[in-house]
Coordinates of N, CA and C in Angstrom, one line a residue:
Y1 N 0.8 -1.2 0.0 CA 0.0 0.0 0.0 C 0.9 1.2 0.0
C2 N 0.5 2.2 -0.8 CA 1.3 3.5 -0.9 C 0.3 4.6 -0.7
G3 N 0.7 5.6 0.1 CA -0.2 6.7 0.4 C 0.0 7.9 -0.5
L4 N 0.9 7.8 -1.5 CA 1.0 8.9 -2.5 C -0.2 9.0 -3.4
S5 N -0.6 10.2 -3.6 CA -1.7 10.4 -4.5 C -1.3 10.2 -6.0
V6 N -2.2 9.7 -6.7 CA -2.0 9.4 -8.2 C -2.5 10.6 -9.0
N7 N -1.6 11.1 -9.8 CA -1.9 12.2 -10.7 C -2.8 11.7 -11.9
C8 N -4.0 12.2 -11.9 CA -5.0 11.7 -12.9 C -5.6 13.0 -13.5
D9 N -5.3 13.2 -14.8 CA -5.8 14.4 -15.5 C -7.2 14.1 -16.1
G10 N -8.0 15.1 -16.2 CA -9.3 14.9 -16.8 C -9.2 15.1 -18.3
T11 N -10.2 14.7 -19.0 CA -10.2 14.9 -20.5 C -11.2 16.0 -20.8
N12 N -10.7 17.2 -21.0 CA -11.6 18.4 -21.3 C -12.7 18.5 -20.2
S13 N -12.3 19.0 -19.1 CA -13.2 19.0 -17.9 C -14.5 19.8 -18.2
S14 N -14.5 20.9 -19.0 CA -15.7 21.6 -19.3 C -16.7 20.7 -20.0
I15 N -16.3 20.0 -21.0 CA -17.2 19.1 -21.7 C -17.7 17.9 -20.8
Q16 N -16.8 17.5 -19.9 CA -17.2 16.5 -18.9 C -18.3 17.0 -18.0
H17 N -18.1 18.2 -17.6 CA -19.1 18.8 -16.7 C -20.5 18.9 -17.4
Y18 N -20.5 19.4 -18.6 CA -21.8 19.5 -19.3 C -22.4 18.2 -19.6
S19 N -21.6 17.2 -19.9 CA -22.1 15.9 -20.2 C -22.7 15.2 -19.0
A20 N -22.0 15.4 -17.9 CA -22.5 14.8 -16.6 C -23.7 15.5 -16.1
M21 N -23.7 16.9 -16.2 CA -24.8 17.7 -15.7 C -26.1 17.4 -16.4
L22 N -26.0 17.1 -17.7 CA -27.2 16.8 -18.5 C -27.5 15.3 -18.5
K23 N -26.6 14.5 -17.9 CA -26.8 13.0 -17.9 C -26.9 12.6 -19.4
Y24 N -26.0 13.1 -20.2 CA -26.1 13.0 -21.6 C -25.5 11.7 -22.1
N25 N -26.2 11.0 -23.0 CA -25.7 9.8 -23.5 C -25.2 9.9 -25.0
G26 N -25.0 11.1 -25.4 CA -24.5 11.3 -26.8 C -23.0 11.1 -26.9
K27 N -22.5 11.6 -28.0 CA -21.1 11.4 -28.3 C -20.1 12.1 -27.3
D28 N -20.6 13.2 -26.8 CA -19.8 14.0 -25.9 C -19.2 13.2 -24.7
A29 N -20.0 12.5 -24.0 CA -19.6 11.7 -22.8 C -18.6 10.7 -23.2
E30 N -18.8 10.1 -24.4 CA -17.8 9.0 -24.8 C -16.5 9.7 -25.2
L31 N -16.5 10.8 -25.8 CA -15.3 11.5 -26.3 C -14.4 12.0 -25.1
V32 N -15.0 12.3 -24.0 CA -14.3 12.8 -22.9 C -14.1 11.7 -21.8
N33 N -14.3 10.4 -22.2 CA -14.0 9.3 -21.4 C -14.9 9.2 -20.1
L34 N -16.2 9.6 -20.2 CA -17.1 9.4 -19.1 C -17.9 8.1 -19.3
K35 N -17.7 7.4 -20.5 CA -18.4 6.2 -20.7 C -17.3 5.1 -20.9
P36 N -17.6 3.8 -20.5 CA -16.7 2.7 -20.6 C -16.2 2.5 -22.0
S37 N -14.9 2.3 -22.2 CA -14.4 2.1 -23.5 C -13.1 1.2 -23.4
D38 N -12.9 0.5 -24.5 CA -11.7 -0.4 -24.5 C -10.4 0.4 -24.5
K39 N -10.4 1.6 -25.0 CA -9.2 2.4 -25.0 C -9.6 3.9 -24.8
P40 N -8.7 4.7 -24.3 CA -9.0 6.1 -24.1 C -9.4 6.8 -25.4
Q41 N -10.4 7.7 -25.3 CA -10.9 8.5 -26.4 C -10.1 9.8 -26.5
D42 N -9.9 10.3 -27.7 CA -9.2 11.5 -27.9 C -10.1 12.5 -28.6
I43 N -10.7 13.4 -27.9 CA -11.7 14.4 -28.4 C -11.0 15.3 -29.4
Y44 N -9.8 15.7 -29.2 CA -9.1 16.7 -30.0 C -8.8 16.1 -31.4
A45 N -8.3 14.8 -31.4 CA -8.0 14.2 -32.7 C -9.3 14.0 -33.5
Y46 N -10.4 13.7 -32.7 CA -11.7 13.4 -33.3 C -12.2 14.7 -34.0
I47 N -12.1 15.8 -33.4 CA -12.6 17.1 -33.9 C -11.7 17.5 -35.1
A48 N -10.4 17.3 -35.0 CA -9.4 17.6 -36.0 C -9.7 16.8 -37.3
H49 N -10.1 15.6 -37.1 CA -10.4 14.7 -38.3 C -11.6 15.3 -39.0
H50 N -12.7 15.7 -38.3 CA -13.9 16.3 -39.0 C -13.6 17.6 -39.6
V51 N -12.7 18.4 -38.9 CA -12.4 19.7 -39.5 C -11.7 19.5 -40.9
E52 N -10.7 18.5 -40.9 CA -10.0 18.2 -42.1 C -11.0 17.8 -43.2
E53 N -12.0 17.0 -42.9 CA -13.0 16.6 -43.9 C -13.7 17.8 -44.5
E54 N -14.0 18.8 -43.6 CA -14.7 20.0 -44.1 C -13.8 20.8 -45.0
V55 N -12.5 20.9 -44.7 CA -11.5 21.6 -45.5 C -11.3 20.9 -46.8
R56 N -11.3 19.6 -46.8 CA -11.1 18.9 -48.1 C -12.2 19.1 -49.0
A57 N -13.4 19.4 -48.5 CA -14.5 19.7 -49.4 C -14.3 21.0 -50.1
D58 N -13.4 21.9 -49.6 CA -13.1 23.2 -50.3 C -11.9 23.1 -51.2
A59 N -11.2 22.0 -51.1 CA -9.9 21.8 -51.8 C -10.1 22.0 -53.3
P60 N -9.2 22.7 -54.0 CA -9.3 22.9 -55.4 C -8.8 21.7 -56.2
A61 N -9.0 21.8 -57.5 CA -8.4 20.7 -58.4 C -6.9 20.8 -58.5
A62 N -6.3 19.8 -59.1 CA -4.9 19.8 -59.2 C -4.3 20.9 -60.0
D63 N -5.1 21.4 -61.0 CA -4.6 22.5 -61.9 C -5.0 23.8 -61.4
F64 N -5.3 24.0 -60.1 CA -5.8 25.2 -59.6 C -4.8 26.3 -59.6
V65 N -5.2 27.5 -60.0 CA -4.4 28.7 -60.1 C -5.1 29.8 -59.3
H66 N -4.5 30.3 -58.2 CA -5.1 31.3 -57.4 C -5.3 32.6 -58.1
D67 N -6.5 33.1 -58.3 CA -6.8 34.3 -58.9 C -7.7 35.2 -58.0
C68 N -7.1 35.9 -57.1 CA -7.8 36.6 -56.1 C -8.5 37.9 -56.6
S69 N -9.8 38.0 -56.1 CA -10.5 39.3 -56.5 C -10.7 40.1 -55.2
C70 N -10.1 39.8 -54.1 CA -10.3 40.5 -52.9 C -9.3 41.6 -52.8
E71 N -9.8 42.8 -52.3 CA -9.0 44.0 -52.2 C -8.5 44.2 -50.8
T72 N -9.1 43.5 -49.8 CA -8.6 43.7 -48.4 C -8.4 42.3 -47.8
V73 N -7.8 42.3 -46.6 CA -7.5 41.1 -45.9 C -8.8 40.4 -45.4
E74 N -9.8 41.3 -45.2 CA -11.1 40.8 -44.7 C -11.9 40.1 -45.8
G75 N -11.6 40.3 -47.1 CA -12.3 39.7 -48.2 C -12.1 38.2 -48.3
M76 N -13.0 37.5 -48.8 CA -12.9 36.1 -49.0 C -13.7 35.6 -50.2
C77 N -13.0 35.6 -51.4 CA -13.7 35.1 -52.6 C -13.5 33.6 -52.7
N78 N -14.1 33.0 -53.7 CA -14.1 31.6 -53.8 C -12.6 31.1 -54.1
S79 N -11.9 31.9 -54.8 CA -10.5 31.5 -55.1 C -9.7 31.5 -53.8
C80 N -9.9 32.5 -52.9 CA -9.2 32.5 -51.6 C -9.6 31.3 -50.8
T81 N -10.9 30.9 -50.8 CA -11.3 29.8 -50.0 C -10.6 28.5 -50.5
Q82 N -10.5 28.3 -51.8 CA -9.8 27.2 -52.3 C -8.3 27.2 -52.0
M83 N -7.7 28.4 -52.0 CA -6.3 28.6 -51.7 C -6.0 28.2 -50.2
L84 N -6.9 28.7 -49.4 CA -6.7 28.5 -47.9 C -6.9 27.0 -47.6
A85 N -7.8 26.3 -48.3 CA -8.0 24.9 -48.1 C -6.7 24.1 -48.5
K86 N -6.1 24.5 -49.6 CA -4.9 23.9 -50.1 C -3.7 24.2 -49.1
L87 N -3.6 25.4 -48.6 CA -2.5 25.7 -47.6 C -2.7 24.9 -46.4
W88 N -3.9 24.8 -45.9 CA -4.1 24.0 -44.6 C -3.8 22.5 -44.8
L89 N -4.2 22.0 -45.9 CA -4.0 20.6 -46.2 C -2.5 20.3 -46.4
D90 N -1.8 21.2 -47.0 CA -0.4 21.1 -47.1 C 0.3 21.2 -45.8
H91 N -0.2 22.1 -44.9 CA 0.4 22.2 -43.6 C 0.1 21.1 -42.6
G92 N -1.2 20.7 -42.7 CA -1.7 19.6 -41.8 C -2.6 20.2 -40.7
I93 N -3.8 19.6 -40.6 CA -4.7 20.0 -39.6 C -4.6 19.0 -38.5
T94 N -3.8 19.3 -37.5 CA -3.4 18.3 -36.5 C -4.2 18.5 -35.3
R95 N -4.1 17.5 -34.4 CA -4.7 17.6 -33.0 C -4.3 18.8 -32.3
S96 N -3.0 19.2 -32.4 CA -2.6 20.4 -31.6 C -3.1 21.7 -32.2
V97 N -3.4 21.7 -33.5 CA -3.9 22.9 -34.1 C -5.3 23.2 -33.6
C98 N -6.1 22.1 -33.4 CA -7.5 22.3 -32.9 C -7.7 22.2 -31.4
K99 N -6.7 21.8 -30.7 CA -6.9 21.5 -29.3 C -7.3 22.7 -28.5
R100 N -6.7 23.9 -28.6 CA -7.1 25.0 -27.8 C -8.5 25.5 -28.0
G101 N -8.9 25.4 -29.3 CA -10.3 25.8 -29.5 C -11.3 24.9 -28.9
V102 N -11.0 23.6 -28.9 CA -11.9 22.6 -28.3 C -11.9 22.8 -26.8
M103 N -10.8 23.0 -26.2 CA -10.6 23.2 -24.8 C -11.4 24.4 -24.3
T104 N -11.4 25.5 -25.0 CA -12.1 26.7 -24.5 C -13.5 26.9 -25.0
Y105 N -14.0 26.0 -25.8 CA -15.4 26.1 -26.3 C -16.4 26.0 -25.1
G106 N -16.1 25.1 -24.2 CA -17.0 25.0 -23.0 C -17.0 26.2 -22.1
Y107 N -16.0 27.1 -22.3 CA -16.0 28.4 -21.5 C -16.5 29.5 -22.4
N108 N -17.3 29.2 -23.4 CA -18.0 30.2 -24.3 C -17.1 30.8 -25.3
S109 N -16.0 30.1 -25.7 CA -15.2 30.6 -26.8 C -15.9 30.5 -28.1
N110 N -15.8 31.4 -29.0 CA -16.4 31.3 -30.3 C -15.4 31.5 -31.5
A111 N -16.0 31.6 -32.7 CA -15.1 31.6 -33.9 C -14.1 32.8 -33.8
Y112 N -14.6 34.0 -33.3 CA -13.7 35.1 -33.2 C -12.6 34.8 -32.2
G113 N -12.8 34.3 -31.1 CA -11.8 34.0 -30.1 C -10.9 32.9 -30.6
M114 N -11.4 31.9 -31.4 CA -10.5 30.9 -31.9 C -9.6 31.4 -33.0
T115 N -10.1 32.4 -33.7 CA -9.2 33.1 -34.7 C -8.0 33.7 -34.0
D116 N -8.2 34.4 -32.9 CA -7.1 34.9 -32.1 C -6.2 33.9 -31.6
Q117 N -6.8 32.7 -31.2 CA -5.9 31.7 -30.6 C -5.0 31.1 -31.7
I118 N -5.5 30.9 -32.9 CA -4.7 30.3 -34.0 C -3.6 31.4 -34.4
M119 N -4.0 32.6 -34.4 CA -3.0 33.7 -34.7 C -1.9 33.7 -33.7
E120 N -2.3 33.6 -32.4 CA -1.3 33.6 -31.3 C -0.4 32.3 -31.3
D121 N -1.0 31.2 -31.5 CA -0.3 29.9 -31.4 C 0.5 29.5 -32.6
L122 N 0.0 30.0 -33.8 CA 0.6 29.5 -35.0 C 1.1 30.6 -36.0
M123 N 0.2 31.5 -36.3 CA 0.5 32.5 -37.4 C 1.5 33.5 -37.0
T124 N 1.4 34.0 -35.8 CA 2.4 35.0 -35.3 C 3.8 34.5 -35.1
P125 N 3.9 33.3 -34.5 CA 5.3 32.7 -34.5 C 5.9 32.5 -35.9
Y126 N 5.1 32.0 -36.8 CA 5.6 31.9 -38.2 C 6.0 33.3 -38.7
Y127 N 5.2 34.3 -38.5 CA 5.6 35.6 -39.0 C 6.9 36.1 -38.4
N128 N 7.0 35.9 -37.1 CA 8.2 36.3 -36.4 C 9.4 35.6 -36.9
D129 N 9.3 34.3 -37.2 CA 10.4 33.5 -37.7 C 10.9 34.1 -39.1
V130 N 9.9 34.6 -39.9 CA 10.3 35.2 -41.2 C 11.0 36.5 -40.9
I131 N 10.5 37.3 -40.0 CA 11.2 38.6 -39.6 C 12.6 38.4 -39.1
E132 N 12.8 37.3 -38.3 CA 14.1 37.0 -37.7 C 15.0 36.2 -38.6
G133 N 14.5 35.9 -39.8 CA 15.4 35.2 -40.8 C 15.4 33.7 -40.5
K134 N 14.6 33.1 -39.7 CA 14.6 31.7 -39.3 C 13.8 30.9 -40.3
R135 N 12.9 31.6 -41.1 CA 12.1 30.9 -42.1 C 12.0 31.8 -43.3
A136 N 12.1 31.1 -44.5 CA 12.2 31.9 -45.7 C 10.8 32.6 -46.0
A137 N 9.7 31.9 -45.8 CA 8.4 32.5 -46.1 C 7.4 32.0 -45.1
H138 N 6.3 32.8 -44.9 CA 5.2 32.4 -44.1 C 4.4 31.3 -44.8
P139 N 4.1 30.2 -44.2 CA 3.4 29.1 -45.0 C 2.0 29.5 -45.4
F140 N 1.4 30.5 -44.7 CA 0.0 30.9 -45.0 C -0.1 32.2 -45.6
A141 N 1.0 32.8 -46.0 CA 1.0 34.2 -46.6 C 0.7 34.1 -48.1
F142 N -0.3 34.8 -48.6 CA -0.6 34.9 -50.0 C -1.4 36.2 -50.3
G143 N -1.3 36.7 -51.5 CA -2.0 37.9 -51.8 C -1.6 39.0 -51.0
N144 N -2.6 39.7 -50.4 CA -2.3 40.9 -49.5 C -2.3 40.5 -48.1
D145 N -2.2 39.2 -47.7 CA -2.2 38.8 -46.3 C -0.8 38.2 -46.0
A146 N -0.1 39.0 -45.2 CA 1.3 38.6 -44.9 C 1.5 37.8 -43.7
N147 N 0.5 37.9 -42.8 CA 0.7 37.2 -41.5 C -0.3 36.1 -41.2
G148 N -1.0 35.6 -42.2 CA -1.9 34.4 -42.1 C -3.2 34.6 -41.4
F149 N -3.7 35.9 -41.4 CA -5.0 36.1 -40.7 C -6.1 35.4 -41.4
K150 N -6.1 35.5 -42.8 CA -7.2 34.8 -43.5 C -7.3 33.3 -43.2
A151 N -6.1 32.7 -43.1 CA -6.0 31.3 -42.8 C -6.5 31.0 -41.4
A152 N -6.2 31.8 -40.5 CA -6.6 31.6 -39.1 C -8.2 31.8 -39.0
R153 N -8.7 32.8 -39.6 CA -10.1 33.0 -39.6 C -10.9 31.9 -40.3
Y154 N -10.4 31.4 -41.4 CA -11.0 30.3 -42.2 C -11.1 29.1 -41.4
L155 N -10.0 28.7 -40.7 CA -10.0 27.4 -40.0 C -10.8 27.6 -38.7
A156 N -10.8 28.7 -38.1 CA -11.5 29.0 -36.8 C -13.0 28.8 -37.1
R157 N -13.5 29.3 -38.2 CA -14.9 29.2 -38.5 C -15.3 27.7 -38.7
K158 N -14.5 27.0 -39.4 CA -14.7 25.6 -39.6 C -14.7 24.8 -38.2
L159 N -13.7 25.1 -37.4 CA -13.5 24.5 -36.1 C -14.7 24.7 -35.2
Y160 N -15.2 26.0 -35.2 CA -16.3 26.3 -34.3 C -17.6 25.6 -34.8
R161 N -17.8 25.6 -36.1 CA -19.0 24.9 -36.6 C -19.0 23.4 -36.3
I162 N -17.8 22.8 -36.4 CA -17.7 21.3 -36.2 C -17.9 21.1 -34.7
I163 N -17.3 21.9 -33.8 CA -17.5 21.7 -32.4 C -19.0 21.8 -32.0
Q164 N -19.7 22.8 -32.5 CA -21.1 22.9 -32.2 C -21.9 21.7 -32.7
R165 N -21.5 21.2 -33.8 CA -22.2 20.1 -34.4 C -22.0 18.8 -33.6
E166 N -20.7 18.5 -33.2 CA -20.3 17.3 -32.6 C -20.5 17.2 -31.1
L167 N -20.3 18.4 -30.4 CA -20.4 18.4 -29.0 C -21.7 19.0 -28.6
T168 N -22.8 18.3 -28.8 CA -24.1 18.9 -28.6 C -24.5 19.1 -27.1
A169 N -23.9 18.3 -26.2 CA -24.2 18.5 -24.8 C -23.7 19.8 -24.3
S170 N -22.5 20.2 -24.7 CA -22.0 21.5 -24.3 C -22.8 22.7 -24.9
T171 N -23.1 22.5 -26.2 CA -23.9 23.5 -26.9 C -25.3 23.7 -26.2
I172 N -26.0 22.6 -25.9 CA -27.3 22.7 -25.2 C -27.1 23.3 -23.8
G173 N -26.1 22.8 -23.1 CA -25.9 23.2 -21.7 C -25.5 24.7 -21.6
M174 N -24.7 25.2 -22.5 CA -24.3 26.6 -22.4 C -25.5 27.5 -22.8
E175 N -26.3 27.1 -23.8 CA -27.4 27.9 -24.2 C -28.4 28.0 -23.1
F176 N -28.6 26.8 -22.4 CA -29.6 26.8 -21.3 C -29.1 27.7 -20.1
L177 N -27.8 27.6 -19.8 CA -27.3 28.5 -18.7 C -27.3 29.9 -19.0
K178 N -27.0 30.3 -20.3 CA -27.1 31.7 -20.7 C -28.5 32.2 -20.7
D179 N -29.4 31.4 -21.0 CA -30.8 31.8 -20.9 C -31.2 32.1 -19.5
L180 N -30.8 31.2 -18.6 CA -31.1 31.4 -17.2 C -30.5 32.7 -16.6
V181 N -29.2 32.9 -17.0 CA -28.5 34.1 -16.5 C -29.2 35.4 -17.1
K182 N -29.6 35.3 -18.3 CA -30.3 36.4 -19.0 C -31.6 36.8 -18.2
L183 N -32.4 35.8 -17.9 CA -33.6 36.0 -17.1 C -33.3 36.6 -15.8
C184 N -32.3 36.1 -15.1 CA -31.9 36.7 -13.8 C -31.5 38.1 -13.9
S185 N -30.7 38.4 -14.9 CA -30.2 39.7 -15.2 C -31.3 40.7 -15.4
E186 N -32.3 40.3 -16.2 CA -33.5 41.1 -16.5 C -34.3 41.5 -15.3
D187 N -34.2 40.6 -14.3 CA -34.9 40.8 -13.0 C -34.0 41.3 -11.9
N188 N -32.8 41.7 -12.3 CA -31.8 42.3 -11.4 C -31.4 41.4 -10.3
K189 N -31.3 40.1 -10.6 CA -30.9 39.1 -9.7 C -29.6 38.4 -10.1
H190 N -28.8 37.9 -9.1 CA -27.7 37.1 -9.4 C -28.1 35.7 -9.6
F191 N -27.4 35.0 -10.6 CA -27.6 33.6 -10.9 C -26.9 32.8 -9.9
K192 N -27.6 31.8 -9.3 CA -27.0 30.9 -8.3 C -27.7 29.6 -8.3
L193 N -27.0 28.5 -8.1 CA -27.6 27.2 -8.0 C -26.8 26.3 -7.1
L194 N -27.3 25.2 -6.7 CA -26.7 24.2 -5.9 C -26.5 22.9 -6.8
S195 N -25.4 22.3 -6.7 CA -25.2 21.0 -7.4 C -25.9 19.9 -6.7
P196 N -26.0 18.7 -7.2 CA -26.6 17.6 -6.5 C -26.0 17.2 -5.2
V197 N -24.8 17.6 -5.0 CA -24.1 17.4 -3.7 C -24.1 18.7 -2.8
N198 N -25.0 19.6 -3.2 CA -25.1 20.9 -2.5 C -23.9 21.8 -2.5
F199 N -23.1 21.7 -3.6 CA -22.0 22.6 -3.8 C -22.5 23.9 -4.4
P200 N -22.3 25.0 -3.8 CA -22.9 26.3 -4.3 C -22.2 26.8 -5.5
F201 N -22.9 27.4 -6.4 CA -22.3 28.1 -7.6 C -23.0 29.5 -7.7
H202 N -22.2 30.5 -7.7 CA -22.8 31.9 -7.8 C -22.2 32.6 -9.0
Q203 N -23.0 33.2 -9.8 CA -22.5 34.1 -10.9 C -22.8 35.5 -10.4
N204 N -21.9 36.1 -9.6 CA -22.2 37.3 -8.8 C -21.4 38.5 -9.4
Y205 N -21.9 39.1 -10.4 CA -21.3 40.3 -10.9 C -21.9 41.6 -10.3
R206 N -21.0 42.5 -9.9 CA -21.5 43.7 -9.3 C -21.0 45.0 -10.0
H207 N -21.7 46.0 -9.9 CA -21.3 47.3 -10.5 C -20.4 48.0 -9.5
L208 N -19.1 48.2 -9.9 CA -18.2 48.8 -8.9 C -17.9 50.3 -9.3
G209 N -17.8 51.1 -8.2 CA -17.5 52.5 -8.4 C -16.1 52.8 -7.9
T210 N -15.5 53.8 -8.4 CA -14.2 54.2 -8.0 C -14.2 55.7 -7.6
N211 N -13.6 55.9 -6.4 CA -13.5 57.3 -5.9 C -12.0 57.7 -5.8
E212 N -11.7 58.8 -6.3 CA -10.3 59.3 -6.3 C -10.2 60.2 -5.0
I213 N -9.3 59.8 -4.1 CA -9.1 60.6 -2.9 C -7.8 61.4 -3.0
K214 N -8.0 62.7 -2.7 CA -6.8 63.6 -2.8 C -6.6 64.2 -1.4
P215 N -5.5 63.8 -0.8 CA -5.2 64.3 0.6 C -4.7 65.7 0.5
Y216 N -4.4 66.3 1.7 CA -3.8 67.7 1.7 C -2.5 67.7 0.9
M217 N -2.3 68.7 0.2 CA -1.1 68.8 -0.6 C -0.7 70.3 -0.7
Y218 N 0.6 70.5 -0.5 CA 1.2 71.8 -0.6 C 2.1 71.9 -1.8
S219 N 1.8 72.7 -2.8 CA 2.6 72.8 -4.0 C 2.6 74.2 -4.5
R220 N 3.7 74.8 -4.6 CA 3.8 76.2 -5.2 C 2.9 77.2 -4.6
G221 N 2.8 77.1 -3.3 CA 2.1 78.1 -2.5 C 0.6 77.8 -2.5
M222 N 0.1 76.6 -3.0 CA -1.3 76.3 -3.0 C -1.6 75.2 -2.0
R223 N -2.6 75.4 -1.2 CA -3.0 74.5 -0.2 C -4.4 73.9 -0.6
K224 N -4.5 72.6 -0.9 CA -5.7 72.0 -1.4 C -6.3 71.1 -0.3
R225 N -7.6 71.1 -0.2 CA -8.3 70.2 0.7 C -9.5 69.6 0.0
T226 N -9.6 68.2 0.1 CA -10.7 67.5 -0.5 C -11.5 66.8 0.5
Q227 N -12.8 67.0 0.6 CA -13.6 66.3 1.5 C -14.3 65.1 0.8
I228 N -14.2 63.9 1.4 CA -14.9 62.7 0.9 C -15.9 62.3 1.8
T229 N -17.2 62.2 1.4 CA -18.3 61.7 2.2 C -18.7 60.3 1.7
L230 N -18.7 59.3 2.6 CA -19.1 58.0 2.2 C -20.4 57.7 2.8
T231 N -21.3 57.2 2.0 CA -22.7 56.9 2.4 C -22.9 55.4 2.5
T232 N -23.8 55.0 3.4 CA -24.1 53.6 3.5 C -25.6 53.5 3.5
D233 N -26.1 52.2 3.6 CA -27.5 52.0 3.7 C -28.0 52.2 5.1
N234 N -27.1 52.4 6.0 CA -27.5 52.5 7.4 C -27.8 54.0 7.7
E235 N -29.1 54.3 8.1 CA -29.5 55.7 8.3 C -28.7 56.4 9.4
E236 N -28.4 55.6 10.5 CA -27.7 56.2 11.6 C -26.3 56.6 11.2
D237 N -25.6 55.7 10.3 CA -24.3 56.1 9.8 C -24.4 57.3 9.0
G238 N -25.4 57.5 8.2 CA -25.5 58.6 7.3 C -25.7 59.9 8.2
A239 N -26.5 59.8 9.3 CA -26.7 60.9 10.1 C -25.4 61.3 10.8
D240 N -24.6 60.3 11.2 CA -23.3 60.6 11.8 C -22.4 61.4 10.8
D241 N -22.4 60.9 9.5 CA -21.6 61.6 8.5 C -22.0 63.1 8.4
E242 N -23.3 63.3 8.3 CA -23.8 64.7 8.2 C -23.3 65.5 9.4
Q243 N -23.4 65.0 10.6 CA -23.0 65.7 11.8 C -21.5 66.0 11.8
D244 N -20.7 65.0 11.4 CA -19.3 65.2 11.3 C -19.0 66.3 10.3
A245 N -19.7 66.4 9.2 CA -19.4 67.4 8.2 C -19.8 68.8 8.8
A246 N -20.9 68.8 9.6 CA -21.3 70.1 10.1 C -20.3 70.6 11.2
N247 N -19.7 69.7 11.9 CA -18.7 70.1 12.9 C -17.3 70.3 12.4
D248 N -17.2 70.1 11.1 CA -15.8 70.3 10.5 C -15.5 71.8 10.4
N249 N -14.5 72.2 11.2 CA -14.1 73.6 11.2 C -12.8 73.9 10.4
T250 N -12.5 72.9 9.5 CA -11.2 73.1 8.7 C -11.4 74.4 7.8
P251 N -10.4 75.2 7.8 CA -10.5 76.4 7.0 C -10.7 76.1 5.5
P252 N -11.2 77.0 4.7 CA -11.4 76.7 3.3 C -10.1 76.7 2.6
I253 N -10.2 76.4 1.3 CA -8.9 76.3 0.4 C -8.3 77.7 0.3
E254 N -7.0 77.8 0.5 CA -6.3 79.0 0.3 C -5.5 78.9 -0.9
K255 N -5.5 80.0 -1.7 CA -4.7 80.0 -3.0 C -3.9 81.2 -3.0
K256 N -2.6 81.0 -3.3 CA -1.7 82.1 -3.4 C -1.1 82.1 -4.7
D257 N -1.0 83.3 -5.3 CA -0.4 83.5 -6.6 C 1.2 83.3 -6.5

């Protein structure tokens, strides 16, 4: 017998929570190893495979020649779509490329956020390598896009759509919770719930105010004084504050030229 704890990592805990919370028997629970299986499941490789299938549907013919009609980086013509599919298939749509987007989806990440993730994890390092002379060219640069933004946005949209389609427990669970929070917010209430084991969960956002306090200061012949009055919900405290202010005999501000 050994008293040392065993390090056991979860498989995408956000998806696990949604699957367990909904007692879901769909693909989600199986992919995050909540259901018995002969071998461990890999949700990231699974999603990457389906994303690659979607990209292959956009792939051009062998004699494809890119003829872009887009004037800005934000533009996306059919020729650009085919070119991006070719670039991604040449690069490889791997487990690691899709992993961060899958991991953060359960925390309400969307296609916009996944675009930023791909830029940060892949495109920007490639761009920096080119600038530093470590790489001859950016593998996703073409036309007027030098840093791979079009490629990041293209794959992020595919990734987000595939995740929504394949991980239905998370999609249903998040929409349900967001609807509850919206109803609470409209009624000016905080969202809170208890788990089946009575573990409390609170979504407690508050409006915070900031007061700038300026103490006595002597500068260039000027003497400044600022009075701060703090109010509370206690009427007695408020009355004490007013009495203190009435008894304040501090002389007024003096200004010297």
